[in-house]
mmCIF file of C-alpha atoms and ligand atoms in Angstrom:
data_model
loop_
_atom_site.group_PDB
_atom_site.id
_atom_site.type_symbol
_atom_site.label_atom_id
_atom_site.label_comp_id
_atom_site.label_asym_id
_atom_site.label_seq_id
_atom_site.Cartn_x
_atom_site.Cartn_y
_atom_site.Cartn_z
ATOM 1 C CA UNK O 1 13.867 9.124 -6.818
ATOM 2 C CA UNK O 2 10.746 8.345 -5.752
ATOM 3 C CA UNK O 3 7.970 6.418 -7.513
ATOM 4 C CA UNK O 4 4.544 5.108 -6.617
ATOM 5 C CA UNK O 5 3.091 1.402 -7.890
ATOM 6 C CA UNK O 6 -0.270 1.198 -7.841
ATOM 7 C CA UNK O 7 -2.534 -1.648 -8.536
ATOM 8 C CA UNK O 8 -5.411 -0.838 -10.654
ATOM 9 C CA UNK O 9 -8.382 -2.446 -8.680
ATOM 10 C CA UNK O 10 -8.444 -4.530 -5.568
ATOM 11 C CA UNK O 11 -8.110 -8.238 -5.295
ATOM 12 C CA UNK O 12 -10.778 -10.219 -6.448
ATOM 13 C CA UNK O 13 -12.043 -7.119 -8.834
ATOM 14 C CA UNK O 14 -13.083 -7.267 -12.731
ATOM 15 C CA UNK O 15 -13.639 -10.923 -12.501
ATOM 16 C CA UNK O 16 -13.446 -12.492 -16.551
ATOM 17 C CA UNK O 17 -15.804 -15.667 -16.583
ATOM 18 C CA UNK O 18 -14.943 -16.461 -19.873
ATOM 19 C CA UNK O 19 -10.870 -16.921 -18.623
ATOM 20 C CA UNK O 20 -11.713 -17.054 -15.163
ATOM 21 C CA UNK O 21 -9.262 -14.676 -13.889
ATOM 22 C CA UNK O 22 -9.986 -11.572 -11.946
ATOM 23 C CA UNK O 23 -7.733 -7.855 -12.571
ATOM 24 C CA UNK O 24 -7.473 -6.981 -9.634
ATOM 25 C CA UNK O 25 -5.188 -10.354 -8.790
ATOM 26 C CA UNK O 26 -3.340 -9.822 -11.836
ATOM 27 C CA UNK O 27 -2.292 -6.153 -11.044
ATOM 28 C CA UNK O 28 -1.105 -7.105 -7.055
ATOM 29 C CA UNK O 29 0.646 -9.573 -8.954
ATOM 30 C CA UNK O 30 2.702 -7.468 -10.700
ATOM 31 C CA UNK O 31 3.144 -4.790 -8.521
ATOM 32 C CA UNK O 32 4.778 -7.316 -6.306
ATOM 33 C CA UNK O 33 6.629 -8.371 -8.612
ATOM 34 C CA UNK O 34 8.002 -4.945 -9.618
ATOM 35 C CA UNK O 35 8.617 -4.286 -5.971
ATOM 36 C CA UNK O 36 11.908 -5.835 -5.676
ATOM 37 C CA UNK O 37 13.030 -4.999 -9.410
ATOM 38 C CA UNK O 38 13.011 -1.210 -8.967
ATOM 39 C CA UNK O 39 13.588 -0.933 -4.805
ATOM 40 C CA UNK O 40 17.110 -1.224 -5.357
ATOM 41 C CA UNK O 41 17.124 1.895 -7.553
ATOM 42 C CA UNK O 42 14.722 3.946 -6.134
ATOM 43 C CA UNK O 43 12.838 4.791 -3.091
ATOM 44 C CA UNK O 44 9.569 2.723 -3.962
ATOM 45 C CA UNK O 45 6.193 3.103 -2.272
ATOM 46 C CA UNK O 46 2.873 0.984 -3.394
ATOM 47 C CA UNK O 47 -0.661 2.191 -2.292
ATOM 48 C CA UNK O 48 -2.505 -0.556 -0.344
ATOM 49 C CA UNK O 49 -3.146 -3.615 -2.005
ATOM 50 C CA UNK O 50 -6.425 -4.043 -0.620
ATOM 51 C CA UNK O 51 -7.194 -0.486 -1.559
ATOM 52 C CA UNK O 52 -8.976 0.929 -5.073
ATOM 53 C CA UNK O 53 -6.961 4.534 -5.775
ATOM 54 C CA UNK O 54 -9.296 5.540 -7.948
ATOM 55 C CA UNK O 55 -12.190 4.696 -5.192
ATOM 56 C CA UNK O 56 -9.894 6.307 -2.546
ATOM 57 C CA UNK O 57 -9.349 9.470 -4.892
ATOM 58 C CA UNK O 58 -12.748 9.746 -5.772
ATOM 59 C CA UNK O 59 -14.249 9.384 -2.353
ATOM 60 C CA UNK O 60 -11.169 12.260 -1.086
ATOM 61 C CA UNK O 61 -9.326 9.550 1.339
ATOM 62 C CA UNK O 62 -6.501 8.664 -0.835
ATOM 63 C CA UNK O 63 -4.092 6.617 1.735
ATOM 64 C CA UNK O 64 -0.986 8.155 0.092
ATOM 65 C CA UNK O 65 0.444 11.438 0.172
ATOM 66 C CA UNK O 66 1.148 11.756 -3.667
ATOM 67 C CA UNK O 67 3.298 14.615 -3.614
ATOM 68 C CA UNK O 68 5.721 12.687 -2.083
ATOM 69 C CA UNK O 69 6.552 11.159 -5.283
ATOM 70 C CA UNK O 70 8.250 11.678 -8.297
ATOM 71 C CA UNK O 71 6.661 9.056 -10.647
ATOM 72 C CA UNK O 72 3.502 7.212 -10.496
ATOM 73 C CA UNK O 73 3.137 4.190 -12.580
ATOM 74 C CA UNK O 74 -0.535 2.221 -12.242
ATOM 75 C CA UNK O 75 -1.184 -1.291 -13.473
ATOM 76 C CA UNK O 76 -4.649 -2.685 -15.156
ATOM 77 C CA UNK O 77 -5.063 -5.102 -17.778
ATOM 78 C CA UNK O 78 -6.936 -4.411 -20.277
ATOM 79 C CA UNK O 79 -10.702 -6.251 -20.802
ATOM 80 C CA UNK O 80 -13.336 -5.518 -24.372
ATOM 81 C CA UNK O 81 -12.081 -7.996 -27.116
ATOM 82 C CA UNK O 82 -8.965 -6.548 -28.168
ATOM 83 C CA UNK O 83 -5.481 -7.932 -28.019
ATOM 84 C CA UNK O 84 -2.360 -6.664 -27.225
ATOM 85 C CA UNK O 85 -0.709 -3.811 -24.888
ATOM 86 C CA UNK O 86 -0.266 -0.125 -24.180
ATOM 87 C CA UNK O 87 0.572 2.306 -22.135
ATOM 88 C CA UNK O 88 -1.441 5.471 -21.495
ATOM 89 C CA UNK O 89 -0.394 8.935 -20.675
ATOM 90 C CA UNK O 90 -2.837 12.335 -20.372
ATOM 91 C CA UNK O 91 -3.497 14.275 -23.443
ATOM 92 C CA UNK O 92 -2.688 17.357 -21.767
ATOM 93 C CA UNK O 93 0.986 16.166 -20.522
ATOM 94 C CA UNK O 94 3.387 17.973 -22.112
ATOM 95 C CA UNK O 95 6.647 16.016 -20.867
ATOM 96 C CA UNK O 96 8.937 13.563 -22.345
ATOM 97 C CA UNK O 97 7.465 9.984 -22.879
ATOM 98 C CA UNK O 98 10.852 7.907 -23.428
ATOM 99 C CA UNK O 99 10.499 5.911 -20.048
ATOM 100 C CA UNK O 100 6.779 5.299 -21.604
ATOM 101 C CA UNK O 101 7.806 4.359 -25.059
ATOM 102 C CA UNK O 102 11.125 2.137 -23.642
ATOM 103 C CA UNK O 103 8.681 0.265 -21.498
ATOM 104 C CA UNK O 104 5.964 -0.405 -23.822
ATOM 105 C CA UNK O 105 8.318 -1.297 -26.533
ATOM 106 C CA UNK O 106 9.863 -3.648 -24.042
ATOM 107 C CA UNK O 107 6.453 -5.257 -23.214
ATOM 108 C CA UNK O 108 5.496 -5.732 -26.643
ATOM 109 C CA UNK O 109 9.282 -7.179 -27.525
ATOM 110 C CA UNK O 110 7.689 -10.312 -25.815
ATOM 111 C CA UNK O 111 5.079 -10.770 -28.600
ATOM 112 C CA UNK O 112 2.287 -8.264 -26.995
ATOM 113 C CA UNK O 113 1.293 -6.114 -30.327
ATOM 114 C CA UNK O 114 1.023 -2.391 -29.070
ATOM 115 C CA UNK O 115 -2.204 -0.432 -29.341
ATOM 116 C CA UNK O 116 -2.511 3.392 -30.019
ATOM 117 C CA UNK O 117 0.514 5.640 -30.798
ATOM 118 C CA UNK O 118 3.262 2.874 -31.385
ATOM 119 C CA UNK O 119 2.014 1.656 -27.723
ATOM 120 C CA UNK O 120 1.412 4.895 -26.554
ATOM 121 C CA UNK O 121 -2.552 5.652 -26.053
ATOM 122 C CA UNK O 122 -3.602 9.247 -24.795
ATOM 123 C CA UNK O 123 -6.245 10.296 -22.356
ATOM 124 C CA UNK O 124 -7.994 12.454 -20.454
ATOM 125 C CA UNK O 125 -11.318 10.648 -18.628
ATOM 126 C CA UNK O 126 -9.345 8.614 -15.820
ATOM 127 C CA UNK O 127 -9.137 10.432 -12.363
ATOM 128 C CA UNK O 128 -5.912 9.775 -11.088
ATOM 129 C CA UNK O 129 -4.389 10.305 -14.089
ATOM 130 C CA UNK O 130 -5.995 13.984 -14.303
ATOM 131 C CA UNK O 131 -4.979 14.215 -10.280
ATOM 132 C CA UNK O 132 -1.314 13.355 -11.326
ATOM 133 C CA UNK O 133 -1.506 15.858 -13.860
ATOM 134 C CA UNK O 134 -2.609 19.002 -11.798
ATOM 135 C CA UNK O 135 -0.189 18.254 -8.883
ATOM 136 C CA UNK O 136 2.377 17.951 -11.840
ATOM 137 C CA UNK O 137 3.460 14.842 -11.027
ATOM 138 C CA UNK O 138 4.806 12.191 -13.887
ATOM 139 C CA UNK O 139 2.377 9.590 -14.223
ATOM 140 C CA UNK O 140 1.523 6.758 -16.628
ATOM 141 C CA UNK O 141 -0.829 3.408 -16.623
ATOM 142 C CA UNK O 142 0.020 0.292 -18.078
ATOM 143 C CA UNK O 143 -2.885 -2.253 -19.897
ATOM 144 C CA UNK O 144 -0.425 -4.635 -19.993
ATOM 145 C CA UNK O 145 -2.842 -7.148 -22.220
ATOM 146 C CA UNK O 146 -5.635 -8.326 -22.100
ATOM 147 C CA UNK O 147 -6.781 -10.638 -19.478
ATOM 148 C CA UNK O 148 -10.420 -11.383 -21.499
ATOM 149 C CA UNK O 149 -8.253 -12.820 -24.442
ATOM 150 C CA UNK O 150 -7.099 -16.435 -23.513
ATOM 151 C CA UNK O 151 -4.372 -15.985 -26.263
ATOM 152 C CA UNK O 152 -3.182 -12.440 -24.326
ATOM 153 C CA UNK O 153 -3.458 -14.269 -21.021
ATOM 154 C CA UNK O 154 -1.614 -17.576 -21.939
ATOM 155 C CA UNK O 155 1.575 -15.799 -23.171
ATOM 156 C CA UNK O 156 1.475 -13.430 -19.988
ATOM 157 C CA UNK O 157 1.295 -16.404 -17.717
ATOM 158 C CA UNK O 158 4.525 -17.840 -19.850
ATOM 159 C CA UNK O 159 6.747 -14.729 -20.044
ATOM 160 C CA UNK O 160 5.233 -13.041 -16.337
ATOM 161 C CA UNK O 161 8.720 -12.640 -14.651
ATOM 162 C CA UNK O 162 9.934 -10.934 -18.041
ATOM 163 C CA UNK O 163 6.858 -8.660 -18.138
ATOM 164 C CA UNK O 164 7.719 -7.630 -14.919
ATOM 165 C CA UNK O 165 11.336 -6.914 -15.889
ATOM 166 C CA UNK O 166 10.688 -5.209 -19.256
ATOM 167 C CA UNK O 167 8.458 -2.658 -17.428
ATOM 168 C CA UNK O 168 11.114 -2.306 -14.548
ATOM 169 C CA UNK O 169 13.988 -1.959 -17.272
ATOM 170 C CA UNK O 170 12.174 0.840 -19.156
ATOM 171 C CA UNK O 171 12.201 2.787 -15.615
ATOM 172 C CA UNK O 172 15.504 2.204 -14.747
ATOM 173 C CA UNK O 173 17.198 3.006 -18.071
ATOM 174 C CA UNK O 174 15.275 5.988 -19.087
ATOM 175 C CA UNK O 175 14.979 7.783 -15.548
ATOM 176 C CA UNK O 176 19.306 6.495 -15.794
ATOM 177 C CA UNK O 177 18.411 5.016 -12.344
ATOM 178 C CA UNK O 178 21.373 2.855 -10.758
ATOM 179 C CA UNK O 179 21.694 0.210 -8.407
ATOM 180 C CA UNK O 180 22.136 1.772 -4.633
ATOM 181 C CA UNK O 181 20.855 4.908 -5.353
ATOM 182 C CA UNK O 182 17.673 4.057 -2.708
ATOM 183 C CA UNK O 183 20.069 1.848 -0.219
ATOM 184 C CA UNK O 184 20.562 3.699 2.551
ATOM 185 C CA UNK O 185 21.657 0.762 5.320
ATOM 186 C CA UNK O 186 24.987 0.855 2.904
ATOM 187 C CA UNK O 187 26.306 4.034 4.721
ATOM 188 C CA UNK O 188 28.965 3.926 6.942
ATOM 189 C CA UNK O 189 27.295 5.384 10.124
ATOM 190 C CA UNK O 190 26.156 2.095 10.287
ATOM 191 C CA UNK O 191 26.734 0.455 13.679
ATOM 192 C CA UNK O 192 28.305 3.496 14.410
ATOM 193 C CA UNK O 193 28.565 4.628 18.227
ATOM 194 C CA UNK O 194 27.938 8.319 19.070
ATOM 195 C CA UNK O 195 26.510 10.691 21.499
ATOM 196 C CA UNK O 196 24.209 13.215 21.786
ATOM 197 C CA UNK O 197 25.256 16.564 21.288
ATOM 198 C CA UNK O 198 24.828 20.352 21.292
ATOM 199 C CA UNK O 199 20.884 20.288 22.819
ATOM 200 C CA UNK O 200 19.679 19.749 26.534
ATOM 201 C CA UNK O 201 16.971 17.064 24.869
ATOM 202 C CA UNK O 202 16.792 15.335 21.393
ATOM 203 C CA UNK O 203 13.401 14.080 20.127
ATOM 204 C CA UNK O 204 13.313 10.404 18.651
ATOM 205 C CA UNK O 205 10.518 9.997 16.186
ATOM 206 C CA UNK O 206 9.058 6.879 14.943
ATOM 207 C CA UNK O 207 9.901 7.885 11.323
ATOM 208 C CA UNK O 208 12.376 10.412 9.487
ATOM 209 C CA UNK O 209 10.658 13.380 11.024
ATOM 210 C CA UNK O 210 7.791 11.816 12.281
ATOM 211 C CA UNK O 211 5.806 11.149 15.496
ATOM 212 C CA UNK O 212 7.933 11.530 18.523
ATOM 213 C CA UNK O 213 8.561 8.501 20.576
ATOM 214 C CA UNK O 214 10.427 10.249 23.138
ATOM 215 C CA UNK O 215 13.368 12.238 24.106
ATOM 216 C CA UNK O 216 17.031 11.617 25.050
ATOM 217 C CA UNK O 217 19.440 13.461 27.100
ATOM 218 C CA UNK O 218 22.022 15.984 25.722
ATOM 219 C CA UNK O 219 25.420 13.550 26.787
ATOM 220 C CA UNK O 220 23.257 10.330 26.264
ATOM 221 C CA UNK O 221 24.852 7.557 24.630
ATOM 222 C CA UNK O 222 23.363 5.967 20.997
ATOM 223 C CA UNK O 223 24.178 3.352 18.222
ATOM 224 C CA UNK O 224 23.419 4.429 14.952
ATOM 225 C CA UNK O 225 21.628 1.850 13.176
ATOM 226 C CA UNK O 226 21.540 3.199 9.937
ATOM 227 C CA UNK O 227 19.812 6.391 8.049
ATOM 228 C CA UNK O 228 16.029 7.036 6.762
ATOM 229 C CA UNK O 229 14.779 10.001 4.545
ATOM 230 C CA UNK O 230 11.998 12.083 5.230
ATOM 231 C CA UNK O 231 9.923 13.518 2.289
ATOM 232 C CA UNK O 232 12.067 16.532 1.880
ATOM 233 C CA UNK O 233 14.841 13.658 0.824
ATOM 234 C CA UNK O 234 16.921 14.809 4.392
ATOM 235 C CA UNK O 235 18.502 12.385 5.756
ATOM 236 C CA UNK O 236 18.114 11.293 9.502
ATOM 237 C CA UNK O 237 19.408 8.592 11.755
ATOM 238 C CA UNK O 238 18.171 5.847 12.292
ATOM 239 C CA UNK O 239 19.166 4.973 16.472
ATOM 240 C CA UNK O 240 18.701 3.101 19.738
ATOM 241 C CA UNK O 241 18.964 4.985 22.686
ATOM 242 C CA UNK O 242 18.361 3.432 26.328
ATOM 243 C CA UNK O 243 15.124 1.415 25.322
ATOM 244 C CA UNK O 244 13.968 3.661 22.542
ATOM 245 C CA UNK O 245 14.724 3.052 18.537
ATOM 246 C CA UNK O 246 14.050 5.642 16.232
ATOM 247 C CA UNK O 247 15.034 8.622 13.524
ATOM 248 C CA UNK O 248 16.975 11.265 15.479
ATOM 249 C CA UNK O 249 18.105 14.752 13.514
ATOM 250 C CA UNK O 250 22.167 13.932 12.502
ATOM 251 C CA UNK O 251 23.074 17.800 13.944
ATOM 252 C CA UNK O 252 22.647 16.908 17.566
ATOM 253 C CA UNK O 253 24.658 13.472 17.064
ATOM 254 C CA UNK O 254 28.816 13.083 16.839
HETATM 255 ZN ZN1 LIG Q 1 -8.382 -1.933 -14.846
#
């Protein structure tokens, strides 16, 4: 499966005198810390940390092909003289909300009280979230606290690793994700030696089905390095042949 992270605003962004913390630091954070929780169950991609999605989205240059994925999950915290966490989902999404509810009621199991619906808020002015929504992808946004409430702030600095892992739980067990379901340099091809077959040339591409690098010889010798997928989940490998390293299509190889 494939899911999206994306930190709510850049880096230095939504700056809180009064605590002296910024959002946008506190969502890259966490993204990065969700990064290696969910990677080894899913194929995980994170829009650029020194980008704004919603900026990107709005101005038409998002850097991320969202139909590739599966599941977007976005990351603010939450700023206006409240307390406590929730996360959001579109008014006009008509799907299941138990990864949503698992999470949030993780979160708050750390002594964040939830806000809205039992922790579950509903929405419809946020841009990516409508975006999501009418490419019909799943989508939800987490206000984890708040980061203008030095009470909010002082137990998320104490229990940050366990935020992190509550949120990352709720994924795993309600999408029933498992441990090397995205670890493809497991497969025996690995290290593999093979030749190419059944074609006068064979392109090598930089990525699974992406830009070619160059071509090899039908009869050419190759070492399998390992496998990639391209964004139709097919699986290519991954090879060096003469001085080239790429993703060649499996067919041609034996
Ligand atoms: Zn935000």
């Amino acid at each position: 499966m494939k899911i999206l992270l994306v930190s709510g605003h850049r880096p230095g962004h939504n700056l809180c005198k009064a605590t002296g913390v910024d959002e946008g630091s506190l969502n890259v954070e966490l993204v990065r810390s969700l990064l290696p929780l969910l990677s080894p169950c899913a194929q995980v991609g994170v829009y650029p940390y020194e980008r704004d999605m919603y900026q990107d989205n709005k101005n038409g240059c998002l850097k991320v092909s969202l139909k590739d994925y599966r599941y977007i999950f976005e990351v603010h915290f939450n700023a206006g003289g409240g307390r406590g966490t929730s996360v959001q989902l579109h008014s006009g999404y008509r799907g299941g909300i138990s990864v949503e509810q698992a999470i949030v009621d993780n979160v708050s199991a750390l002594g964040f009280k939830k806000r809205g619906d039992n922790g579950i808020v509903r929405r419809s002015d946020l841009l990516n979230m409508n975006t999501a929504l009418r490419l019909g992808i799943d989508y939800a946004l987490i206000e984890v606290c708040f980061y203008d409430s030095a009470a909010d702030l002082a137990l998320y600095r104490q229990k940050r690793q366990e935020t992190a892992h509550a949120i990352a739980k709720g994924i795993i067990d309600k999408f029933g994700l498992k441990a090397g379901d995205a670890d493809s340099s497991s497969d025996q091809t690995e290290g593999r030696s093979a030749v190419v077959t059944g074609c006068s040339f064979l392109n090598v591409r930089r990525t699974p089905n992406g830009a070619v690098l160059g071509t090899v010889k039908g009869g050419t010798a190759l070492k399998i390095l390992g496998t990639g997928k391209d964004p139709e989940e097919d699986i290519w490998y991954r090879v060096t042949a003469g001085s080239l390293t790429g993703y060649v299509w499996p067919k041609y190889v034996r």
